[in-house]
Coordinates of C-alpha atoms and ligand atoms in Angstrom, one line a residue:
M5 CA 20.2 9.8 -39.6
I6 CA 18.7 7.0 -37.5
N7 CA 20.0 4.1 -39.5
H8 CA 23.2 3.7 -37.5
L9 CA 21.1 2.8 -34.5
R10 CA 20.0 -0.4 -36.1
S11 CA 21.8 -3.6 -35.5
P12 CA 21.6 -6.7 -37.7
S13 CA 19.1 -8.5 -35.6
V14 CA 17.4 -8.0 -32.3
S15 CA 18.5 -11.3 -30.8
S16 CA 22.2 -11.0 -31.8
R17 CA 22.3 -7.7 -30.0
L18 CA 20.9 -9.0 -26.7
P19 CA 23.5 -9.5 -24.0
R20 CA 23.8 -13.0 -22.6
A21 CA 22.2 -12.0 -19.4
T22 CA 19.1 -10.9 -21.2
A23 CA 18.8 -14.2 -23.1
I24 CA 18.9 -16.0 -19.8
A25 CA 16.4 -13.6 -18.4
S26 CA 14.0 -14.4 -21.3
T27 CA 14.1 -18.1 -20.5
L28 CA 13.5 -17.5 -16.8
L29 CA 10.7 -15.2 -17.6
A30 CA 9.1 -17.8 -19.9
L31 CA 9.2 -20.3 -16.9
F32 CA 7.8 -17.6 -14.7
A33 CA 5.0 -16.9 -17.1
L34 CA 4.2 -20.6 -17.2
T35 CA 4.0 -20.8 -13.5
T36 CA 1.8 -17.8 -13.3
A37 CA -0.5 -19.2 -16.0
C38 CA -0.9 -22.4 -14.0
V39 CA -1.8 -20.5 -10.9
A40 CA -4.3 -18.5 -12.9
K41 CA -5.9 -21.6 -14.4
S42 CA -6.5 -23.1 -11.0
G43 CA -8.7 -20.1 -10.3
T44 CA -7.0 -18.9 -7.2
S45 CA -6.2 -15.3 -8.3
S46 CA -8.1 -12.4 -6.9
I47 CA -9.4 -9.3 -8.6
P48 CA -6.7 -6.7 -9.3
T49 CA -7.0 -3.8 -6.8
L50 CA -5.4 -0.5 -6.2
E51 CA -4.3 -0.8 -2.6
K52 CA -3.8 2.5 -0.8
N53 CA -1.9 2.8 2.5
G54 CA -1.7 6.5 3.4
A55 CA 0.2 8.2 0.6
Q56 CA 1.4 4.9 -0.8
A57 CA -0.4 3.0 -3.6
H58 CA 0.2 -0.3 -5.2
L59 CA -1.6 -2.1 -8.0
M60 CA -2.1 -5.6 -6.5
V61 CA -2.2 -8.4 -9.0
D62 CA -2.1 -12.1 -7.9
G63 CA -1.5 -10.9 -4.4
A64 CA 1.7 -8.9 -5.1
P65 CA 2.5 -5.3 -6.2
Y66 CA 2.5 -5.2 -10.0
L67 CA 4.2 -2.6 -12.2
I68 CA 2.8 -2.1 -15.7
L69 CA 5.7 -2.1 -18.2
G70 CA 3.4 -1.8 -21.2
G71 CA 2.6 -0.1 -24.4
Q72 CA -0.5 1.2 -26.2
V73 CA -1.6 0.0 -29.6
H74 CA -2.9 2.5 -32.3
N75 CA -6.6 3.5 -32.1
S76 CA -7.9 1.3 -34.9
D77 CA -6.1 -1.9 -34.1
T78 CA -9.0 -3.6 -32.3
S79 CA -11.0 -3.7 -35.5
N80 CA -8.4 -5.9 -37.2
P81 CA -7.1 -9.1 -35.5
E82 CA -4.0 -9.3 -37.7
V83 CA -3.0 -5.7 -36.9
L84 CA -3.7 -6.1 -33.2
N85 CA -1.7 -9.4 -33.0
K86 CA 1.3 -7.8 -34.8
A87 CA 1.2 -4.9 -32.3
M88 CA 1.2 -7.4 -29.4
D89 CA 4.2 -9.2 -31.0
V90 CA 6.2 -6.0 -30.6
L91 CA 5.4 -5.8 -26.9
A92 CA 6.1 -9.5 -26.3
S93 CA 9.5 -9.1 -28.0
W94 CA 10.3 -6.3 -25.7
Q95 CA 9.5 -8.4 -22.6
A96 CA 6.7 -6.0 -21.8
N97 CA 4.1 -7.4 -19.3
T98 CA 1.0 -5.5 -20.3
V99 CA -0.8 -4.1 -23.4
E100 CA -3.3 -1.2 -23.5
V101 CA -6.1 -1.9 -26.1
P102 CA -9.1 0.3 -27.0
I103 CA -12.6 -1.0 -27.0
Y104 CA -15.1 1.0 -29.1
W105 CA -18.7 1.7 -28.0
E106 CA -19.8 1.8 -31.7
A107 CA -18.5 -1.8 -32.1
I108 CA -20.1 -3.3 -29.0
E109 CA -23.5 -1.7 -29.2
P110 CA -24.4 -1.6 -33.0
S111 CA -28.1 -1.1 -32.1
P112 CA -29.6 0.0 -28.8
G113 CA -29.3 -2.6 -26.1
H114 CA -27.8 -5.3 -28.5
Y115 CA -24.3 -6.1 -27.5
D116 CA -21.5 -7.6 -29.5
F117 CA -18.4 -8.3 -27.4
S118 CA -16.3 -10.0 -30.0
S119 CA -13.8 -7.1 -30.0
V120 CA -13.4 -7.5 -26.2
D121 CA -12.8 -11.3 -26.6
L122 CA -10.3 -10.6 -29.4
A123 CA -8.3 -8.2 -27.2
V124 CA -8.3 -10.5 -24.2
N125 CA -7.5 -13.6 -26.1
A126 CA -4.7 -12.0 -28.1
A127 CA -3.2 -10.7 -24.9
R128 CA -3.3 -14.1 -23.3
K129 CA -1.7 -15.7 -26.4
H130 CA 1.2 -13.2 -26.1
G131 CA 1.6 -13.8 -22.3
L132 CA 0.5 -10.2 -21.6
R133 CA -2.0 -8.7 -19.2
V134 CA -4.3 -6.0 -20.6
V135 CA -5.7 -2.6 -19.7
L136 CA -8.8 -1.9 -21.7
L137 CA -9.6 1.6 -22.9
W138 CA -13.3 2.5 -23.0
F139 CA -13.7 4.7 -26.1
G140 CA -17.2 5.7 -25.0
T141 CA -18.7 9.2 -25.0
W142 CA -15.3 10.8 -25.3
K143 CA -12.3 10.3 -27.5
N144 CA -9.8 13.2 -27.5
G145 CA -12.5 15.7 -26.5
E146 CA -15.0 14.6 -29.2
S147 CA -17.6 11.9 -29.5
Q148 CA -16.2 9.9 -32.4
Y149 CA -16.9 6.5 -31.0
V150 CA -20.5 6.7 -29.9
P151 CA -22.7 4.3 -32.0
D152 CA -24.1 5.6 -35.2
W153 CA -27.7 5.5 -33.8
M154 CA -26.6 8.1 -31.2
K155 CA -24.8 10.3 -33.7
E156 CA -27.9 10.4 -35.8
D157 CA -30.2 11.4 -32.9
Q158 CA -29.0 14.7 -31.6
A159 CA -32.5 15.5 -30.3
I160 CA -32.1 12.8 -27.7
Y161 CA -28.3 13.0 -27.4
P162 CA -27.6 16.7 -27.8
H163 CA -24.1 18.0 -28.5
A164 CA -22.4 20.8 -26.6
K165 CA -22.7 24.2 -28.2
G166 CA -20.0 26.8 -28.6
P167 CA -20.3 30.5 -27.6
R168 CA -22.0 31.5 -30.9
G169 CA -24.5 28.6 -30.6
E170 CA -22.4 26.4 -33.0
V171 CA -22.9 22.7 -32.5
T172 CA -19.7 20.9 -31.5
T173 CA -18.6 17.4 -32.2
T174 CA -18.9 16.5 -28.5
I175 CA -21.9 15.2 -26.8
S176 CA -23.0 17.6 -24.0
P177 CA -21.9 16.5 -20.6
L178 CA -25.4 17.7 -19.4
S179 CA -27.1 15.0 -21.5
T180 CA -28.6 12.6 -19.0
A181 CA -29.7 10.4 -21.9
A182 CA -26.2 10.0 -23.2
M183 CA -24.8 9.5 -19.7
E184 CA -27.3 6.8 -18.9
A185 CA -26.7 5.1 -22.2
D186 CA -22.9 5.2 -21.6
A187 CA -23.3 3.9 -18.1
R188 CA -25.6 1.1 -19.2
T189 CA -23.2 -0.1 -21.9
F190 CA -20.1 0.2 -19.7
A191 CA -21.8 -1.8 -17.1
A192 CA -22.6 -4.5 -19.7
L193 CA -19.0 -4.4 -20.8
M194 CA -17.8 -4.9 -17.2
R195 CA -20.3 -7.8 -16.7
H196 CA -18.9 -9.4 -19.8
I197 CA -15.3 -9.0 -18.8
K198 CA -16.1 -10.6 -15.4
S199 CA -17.7 -13.5 -17.2
I200 CA -14.7 -14.2 -19.3
D201 CA -11.9 -13.2 -17.0
E202 CA -12.8 -14.0 -13.4
T203 CA -10.4 -17.0 -13.4
Q204 CA -7.5 -15.7 -15.4
R205 CA -7.6 -12.0 -14.5
T206 CA -5.9 -11.0 -17.7
V207 CA -7.7 -7.6 -17.6
L208 CA -6.0 -5.4 -14.9
M209 CA -7.6 -2.0 -15.2
M210 CA -10.1 0.1 -17.2
Q211 CA -9.5 3.5 -18.7
V212 CA -12.9 5.2 -18.6
E213 CA -13.3 7.3 -21.7
N214 CA -10.3 8.7 -23.6
E215 CA -9.1 12.2 -22.9
P216 CA -12.6 13.6 -21.9
G217 CA -13.3 17.3 -22.4
I218 CA -14.7 19.5 -25.1
V219 CA -12.6 20.8 -28.0
N220 CA -13.1 24.1 -29.8
T221 CA -15.0 25.7 -26.9
D222 CA -14.1 26.2 -23.2
R223 CA -17.6 25.0 -22.1
D224 CA -21.0 24.0 -23.3
Y225 CA -23.0 27.2 -24.1
S226 CA -26.4 25.6 -24.6
D227 CA -29.3 27.2 -22.8
A228 CA -29.3 24.5 -20.1
A229 CA -25.6 24.9 -19.6
N230 CA -25.7 28.7 -19.4
K231 CA -28.4 28.5 -16.7
Q232 CA -26.2 26.2 -14.6
F233 CA -23.1 28.3 -15.2
D234 CA -24.9 31.5 -14.0
A235 CA -26.2 29.7 -10.9
A236 CA -24.3 29.1 -7.6
V237 CA -21.4 26.7 -7.6
P238 CA -22.7 23.4 -6.0
G239 CA -22.0 23.2 -2.3
A240 CA -20.4 19.7 -2.6
L241 CA -17.6 21.1 -4.8
L242 CA -17.0 24.1 -2.6
T243 CA -16.9 22.0 0.5
Y244 CA -14.5 19.6 -1.1
L245 CA -12.1 22.3 -2.2
D246 CA -12.3 24.0 1.1
G247 CA -11.6 20.8 3.0
H248 CA -8.6 19.9 0.8
R249 CA -6.9 23.3 0.7
Q250 CA -3.5 21.9 1.7
Q251 CA -3.3 19.6 -1.3
L252 CA -4.7 21.6 -4.2
S253 CA -2.7 21.9 -7.4
A254 CA -0.7 25.1 -7.6
P255 CA -3.0 26.6 -10.3
M256 CA -6.1 25.8 -8.3
A257 CA -4.7 27.2 -5.1
A258 CA -3.9 30.4 -7.0
T259 CA -7.3 30.5 -8.5
L260 CA -9.0 30.2 -5.1
S261 CA -6.6 32.4 -3.2
H262 CA -8.7 35.6 -3.6
A263 CA -12.0 33.9 -4.4
P264 CA -15.2 34.3 -2.3
K265 CA -16.2 31.1 -0.5
S266 CA -19.4 30.9 -2.6
G267 CA -21.0 32.5 -5.6
N268 CA -21.6 31.7 -9.2
W269 CA -18.9 30.0 -11.3
T270 CA -17.4 33.3 -12.5
Q271 CA -17.3 34.7 -9.0
V272 CA -15.6 31.7 -7.5
F273 CA -13.2 30.6 -10.3
G274 CA -12.7 33.9 -12.2
E275 CA -11.2 33.4 -15.7
K276 CA -10.9 29.6 -15.0
A277 CA -14.7 29.4 -14.6
P278 CA -15.5 27.8 -18.0
E279 CA -12.9 25.1 -17.5
A280 CA -13.9 24.4 -13.9
F281 CA -17.5 24.2 -15.0
S282 CA -16.7 21.8 -17.8
A283 CA -14.5 19.7 -15.4
W284 CA -17.4 19.5 -12.8
T285 CA -20.0 18.4 -15.3
I286 CA -17.8 16.0 -17.2
S287 CA -16.3 14.4 -14.1
Q288 CA -19.7 13.7 -12.6
Y289 CA -20.8 12.2 -15.9
V290 CA -17.7 10.0 -16.0
N291 CA -18.2 9.1 -12.3
T292 CA -21.7 7.8 -13.1
V293 CA -20.3 5.6 -15.9
A294 CA -17.4 4.3 -13.8
E295 CA -19.7 3.6 -10.9
A296 CA -22.1 1.6 -13.0
G297 CA -19.1 -0.5 -14.3
K298 CA -17.6 -1.0 -10.9
R299 CA -21.0 -2.3 -9.6
E300 CA -20.6 -5.2 -12.1
Y301 CA -16.8 -5.8 -11.8
A302 CA -14.7 -3.5 -9.6
L303 CA -11.4 -3.3 -11.4
P304 CA -9.3 -0.2 -10.8
M305 CA -10.3 2.6 -13.1
Y306 CA -8.6 5.7 -14.3
V307 CA -9.1 8.7 -16.7
N308 CA -6.4 9.9 -19.0
V309 CA -5.6 13.5 -19.6
W310 CA -4.7 15.6 -22.7
L311 CA -2.3 18.0 -21.0
I312 CA -1.9 21.8 -21.4
E313 CA 1.2 22.2 -23.5
G314 CA 2.5 25.8 -23.7
V315 CA 0.4 28.9 -24.1
E316 CA -3.1 27.7 -25.0
R317 CA -6.6 28.2 -24.0
P318 CA -9.2 25.6 -22.8
G319 CA -10.8 24.3 -26.0
R320 CA -7.4 23.9 -27.6
W321 CA -7.0 21.1 -25.2
P322 CA -10.3 19.3 -24.3
S323 CA -11.7 21.8 -21.8
G324 CA -12.9 20.1 -18.6
G325 CA -10.3 17.2 -18.9
A326 CA -8.4 16.7 -15.7
T327 CA -5.6 19.2 -16.4
V328 CA -3.5 20.6 -13.6
N329 CA -5.8 23.6 -13.5
V330 CA -8.9 21.5 -12.5
L331 CA -7.5 18.2 -11.2
D332 CA -9.1 19.0 -7.8
V333 CA -12.5 19.5 -9.4
W334 CA -12.2 16.0 -10.8
K335 CA -11.2 14.6 -7.4
A336 CA -14.4 16.1 -6.1
G337 CA -16.6 15.2 -9.0
A338 CA -15.3 11.6 -9.8
P339 CA -14.4 9.9 -6.5
V340 CA -14.9 6.5 -8.1
I341 CA -12.0 7.1 -10.4
D342 CA -8.8 5.8 -8.8
M343 CA -6.3 7.8 -10.8
L344 CA -6.1 10.8 -13.1
A345 CA -3.4 9.8 -15.5
P346 CA -1.4 12.2 -17.8
D347 CA -0.7 11.4 -21.4
I348 CA 2.9 12.7 -21.6
Y349 CA 4.1 13.7 -25.1
Y350 CA 5.7 16.8 -23.7
P351 CA 9.5 16.8 -23.1
K352 CA 9.1 18.1 -19.5
F353 CA 8.1 14.6 -18.4
Y354 CA 9.5 15.1 -14.9
D355 CA 7.4 18.3 -14.3
V356 CA 4.2 16.7 -15.4
A357 CA 4.9 13.5 -13.4
S358 CA 5.4 15.7 -10.3
Q359 CA 2.0 17.4 -10.8
Y360 CA 0.2 14.0 -11.1
T361 CA 1.9 12.3 -8.2
R362 CA 0.0 13.1 -5.0
P363 CA -1.1 11.3 -1.9
D364 CA -4.6 11.1 -3.6
N365 CA -3.2 10.2 -7.0
P366 CA -0.5 7.7 -7.8
L367 CA 1.3 8.2 -11.1
Y368 CA 0.2 6.1 -14.0
V369 CA 1.4 7.0 -17.5
P370 CA -1.1 5.6 -20.0
E371 CA 0.6 7.3 -22.9
A372 CA 4.1 8.5 -23.5
N373 CA 5.7 9.8 -26.6
F374 CA 7.0 6.9 -28.7
N375 CA 10.4 8.6 -29.1
P376 CA 13.8 7.1 -28.2
Y377 CA 14.5 9.5 -25.4
F378 CA 11.2 8.8 -23.7
A379 CA 12.3 5.2 -23.0
A380 CA 14.4 6.5 -20.1
F381 CA 11.2 7.8 -18.4
A382 CA 10.2 4.2 -17.5
F383 CA 13.0 4.4 -14.9
T384 CA 11.7 7.9 -13.9
T385 CA 8.1 6.7 -13.5
F386 CA 9.0 3.8 -11.3
G387 CA 12.0 5.2 -9.5
N388 CA 11.4 8.9 -8.9
F389 CA 7.6 8.8 -8.6
N390 CA 6.7 5.3 -7.3
G391 CA 4.5 5.1 -10.4
I392 CA 2.5 2.0 -11.2
G393 CA 2.8 2.0 -15.0
F394 CA 4.4 3.3 -18.1
N395 CA 3.2 2.9 -21.7
P396 CA 4.5 4.5 -24.9
F397 CA 1.7 5.2 -27.4
G398 CA 1.5 3.6 -30.9
I399 CA 4.0 0.8 -30.4
D400 CA 3.1 -0.9 -33.7
D401 CA 5.1 1.9 -35.4
V402 CA 8.0 -0.6 -34.9
V403 CA 6.6 -2.7 -37.7
T404 CA 4.8 -0.1 -39.8
K405 CA 7.2 2.8 -39.8
G406 CA 10.3 1.3 -41.4
D407 CA 13.7 2.0 -40.1
I408 CA 12.6 4.9 -37.9
G409 CA 10.0 2.8 -36.2
A410 CA 12.5 -0.1 -35.8
A411 CA 15.2 2.2 -34.3
I412 CA 12.8 3.6 -31.8
G413 CA 11.6 0.1 -30.9
M414 CA 15.2 -1.0 -30.3
R415 CA 15.6 1.7 -27.6
F416 CA 12.4 0.6 -25.8
Q417 CA 13.3 -3.0 -26.2
D418 CA 16.7 -2.4 -24.7
T419 CA 15.2 -0.7 -21.6
Y420 CA 12.3 -3.1 -21.2
N421 CA 14.6 -6.2 -21.4
V422 CA 16.4 -5.1 -18.2
L423 CA 13.5 -3.7 -16.4
R424 CA 11.2 -6.7 -16.7
P425 CA 13.1 -9.1 -14.5
L426 CA 13.6 -6.3 -11.9
L427 CA 10.0 -5.3 -11.6
P428 CA 9.2 -7.3 -8.5
L429 CA 12.3 -5.9 -6.8
I430 CA 11.6 -2.4 -7.8
A431 CA 7.9 -2.7 -6.7
S432 CA 9.1 -3.9 -3.3
K433 CA 11.5 -1.0 -2.9
Q434 CA 9.1 1.8 -3.9
Y435 CA 8.5 4.3 -1.1
T436 CA 11.5 3.1 0.8
G437 CA 14.1 5.6 -0.4
K438 CA 16.2 2.7 -1.7
L439 CA 15.5 3.3 -5.4
H440 CA 18.0 5.9 -6.9
P441 CA 17.1 6.8 -10.4
V442 CA 19.6 8.1 -12.9
L443 CA 18.5 10.4 -15.7
Q444 CA 20.7 12.4 -18.0
G445 CA 19.6 16.0 -18.6
L446 CA 17.2 16.1 -15.7
A447 CA 18.4 19.6 -14.7
N448 CA 20.1 22.2 -16.9
G449 CA 23.8 21.4 -17.3
E450 CA 23.5 17.9 -16.0
D451 CA 24.5 16.4 -19.3
W452 CA 27.7 14.8 -18.0
K453 CA 27.4 14.1 -14.3
Q454 CA 24.9 13.3 -11.6
S455 CA 25.7 12.8 -8.0
V456 CA 23.4 10.5 -6.0
R457 CA 23.4 10.1 -2.3
L458 CA 22.8 6.3 -1.6
T459 CA 23.2 5.9 2.1
D460 CA 24.5 7.9 5.1
R461 CA 27.9 6.5 4.1
L462 CA 28.0 6.2 0.4
A463 CA 27.4 8.4 -2.7
A464 CA 27.4 7.4 -6.3
N465 CA 29.2 9.6 -8.8
V466 CA 27.5 9.0 -12.2
D467 CA 29.4 9.9 -15.3
F468 CA 27.3 9.9 -18.5
T469 CA 29.4 8.3 -21.3
A470 CA 28.0 10.3 -24.2
Q471 CA 26.2 13.7 -24.6
F472 CA 22.4 13.6 -24.5
D473 CA 21.2 13.0 -28.0
P474 CA 17.4 13.2 -28.6
V475 CA 17.7 10.7 -31.5
K476 CA 19.7 8.0 -29.7
G477 CA 18.0 8.5 -26.3
R478 CA 19.3 9.6 -23.1
A479 CA 21.3 7.8 -20.4
A480 CA 19.1 6.4 -17.7
G481 CA 18.8 3.7 -15.1
M482 CA 18.6 3.1 -11.5
I483 CA 20.8 2.1 -8.5
I484 CA 18.8 -0.1 -6.2
E485 CA 20.0 -0.6 -2.6
L486 CA 19.6 -4.3 -1.6
A487 CA 21.6 -3.7 1.6
P488 CA 23.9 -0.9 2.7
D489 CA 26.8 -2.6 1.1
D490 CA 25.0 -4.3 -1.8
F491 CA 23.6 -2.6 -4.9
V492 CA 22.0 -3.4 -8.2
V493 CA 23.0 -0.9 -11.0
V494 CA 20.8 -1.1 -14.1
G495 CA 20.5 1.1 -17.2
T496 CA 22.6 2.4 -20.0
G497 CA 24.9 5.2 -20.9
F498 CA 26.7 5.8 -17.6
D499 CA 29.6 4.8 -15.3
V500 CA 29.3 4.8 -11.6
T501 CA 32.0 5.4 -8.9
F502 CA 31.0 4.6 -5.4
R503 CA 32.4 7.2 -2.9
E504 CA 32.8 7.1 0.8
M505 CA 31.2 10.2 2.3
Q506 CA 32.6 9.8 5.9
G507 CA 36.3 10.3 6.7
P508 CA 38.8 11.3 4.1
L509 CA 37.4 11.5 0.5
R510 CA 38.0 8.3 -1.3
D511 CA 36.5 5.6 -3.5
A512 CA 34.7 2.8 -1.7
E513 CA 36.4 -0.5 -1.7
L514 CA 34.6 -2.8 -4.1
I515 CA 34.3 -6.5 -3.2
S516 CA 32.7 -7.7 -6.4
I517 CA 31.0 -6.7 -9.6
E518 CA 28.8 -9.2 -11.3
E519 CA 26.7 -9.1 -14.4
G520 CA 23.4 -11.0 -14.3
T521 CA 19.7 -10.8 -13.7
F522 CA 17.0 -11.8 -11.2
Q523 CA 14.8 -14.8 -11.2
G524 CA 12.1 -13.8 -8.7
D525 CA 14.1 -12.6 -5.8
Q526 CA 17.2 -14.8 -6.7
W527 CA 20.2 -13.2 -8.3
V528 CA 21.5 -15.2 -11.2
R529 CA 25.0 -14.3 -12.1
T530 CA 26.2 -14.6 -15.7
Q531 CA 29.7 -13.2 -15.3
R532 CA 32.0 -11.9 -12.6
L533 CA 33.8 -8.8 -13.8
N534 CA 37.4 -8.3 -12.6
G535 CA 40.8 -7.3 -13.8
D536 CA 40.4 -5.2 -17.0
E537 CA 36.6 -5.3 -16.6
R538 CA 36.5 -4.2 -13.0
H539 CA 34.3 -1.2 -13.6
V540 CA 30.7 -0.3 -12.9
S541 CA 30.2 0.7 -16.5
L542 CA 27.0 0.5 -18.5
P543 CA 27.9 2.2 -21.8
D544 CA 25.9 1.3 -24.9
H545 CA 23.3 -1.2 -24.1
S546 CA 21.2 -1.7 -21.0
T547 CA 22.8 -4.0 -18.4
I548 CA 22.2 -5.3 -14.9
L549 CA 25.2 -5.3 -12.5
R550 CA 25.4 -6.2 -8.9
V551 CA 28.0 -4.4 -6.9
R552 CA 29.1 -5.3 -3.4
V553 CA 31.0 -2.8 -1.4
A554 CA 33.3 -3.4 1.6
K555 CA 31.3 -3.0 4.9
Ligands
LIG24 C1 -3.8 10.9 -27.4 C2 -4.9 10.0 -27.5 O1 -5.4 9.6 -26.2 C3 -4.6 8.7 -28.3 O2 -5.8 7.9 -28.4 C4 -4.1 9.1 -29.6 O3 -5.1 9.8 -30.3 C5 -2.8 9.9 -29.4 N1 -3.2 11.1 -28.7 C6 -2.2 10.3 -30.7 O4 -1.0 11.0 -30.5

């Protein structure tokens, strides 16, 4: 079914503009590498200005156009390098790579950072930056990656218990010994990263833990946990929630709407009490770990979230993870964490992105479904939500999953090829109202048309050139306003008509349509389109057009 999406070779399918863009990018990468070698770059930071946030890298806003490798790749250099080959061929700029606690601390206090060096060196070799994922106490709501010596010593590192006293596969968030061990090792990891990367700054951010929470129970039911659960909710949490009433997530606002201002967990949070309790204990644990790491090397840090999908109960998803129900508990419990970041496998990408885009939480998508129609959401992340990064999960499927993997990869490659040269421009236009994303099927019945208001004077009528097909992907792109009469139109699967909105209804007079790309902030034209080609049309592969309209 998917075979027809394949074309004979990747390079033969690339438009000329993209080939030129590749050369220019290579030059750009070289220049960046020279700057990095001279040791002038500063540590990446998440710079916040009111409700705006930018990831600053080498002194400029940086958008992560990345991808995540499979969980076990870091234990095999060949596999890891092949996965990075995929990202490099897409023109991605960043790779997300897991680092395993069990690998770096084989016996207590003895560290082996070879897997970290492998990840960083492989990224450098591929011209990629890297986000490292700390698989510490938590991995998908369990404790699979803690070292063997911890797994074998549950007296010192107790696991959470379920309601019938059953022992779970998750270390208890109340275990001070586990928390201190995790914090100590994470600190050592950050110290090591600083020692190998202070000059080049290949490592951009850290993901602290992976989808923390507890699976198969809504909270820890150990005696110690029961005692805390029956006691009063800590004042620090109540004060935070009360002081941030205007910005609470909708489910939290609903939970608290009839709640007393104080009381035990059940009195304050009602049926959400076990999830809120888990979120509070886990967020504080993670905060301690992140704080210890930042003391050594203060990279931006985020926590990823296994989302609630459909009708489920906490414990089906890792209870206590930063779901929309308890996101505000995390904000109170883990102030050192810069972002709570949704792993979006769920078709309602837009809805989830809306929930995780707040003045106190810029959108970062550490994992998205590696599915052809998710490629479009890169435009959505950067354009609709001013997001700082987008990463499909398991990108090595391109080389390991035969035709299906290759076909999915083509779709991401097509999108990434045009987005990469535009990233500095897009970053500079975020929060200005000059990015106008196009997305097929955003609202019901919008499979054929979208109308976009560009300026006071101009609108864009977008016609999708084919019906939305989940296998092929959906039409998507962006119209970027460079000036009131000057636009970049990028994407695939749609035509655009510029319309005057003042005076009699009519099409705007077009001065020129050019195909090309950007080199830094310089437009590089590859072809001027006129005569039979005088259309703003981006039908079947991603293209960058520049359209000038009469003043
Ligand atoms: C989400 C996790 O965070 C990843 O590590 C991986 O397990 C994926 N799920 C698999 O779909």
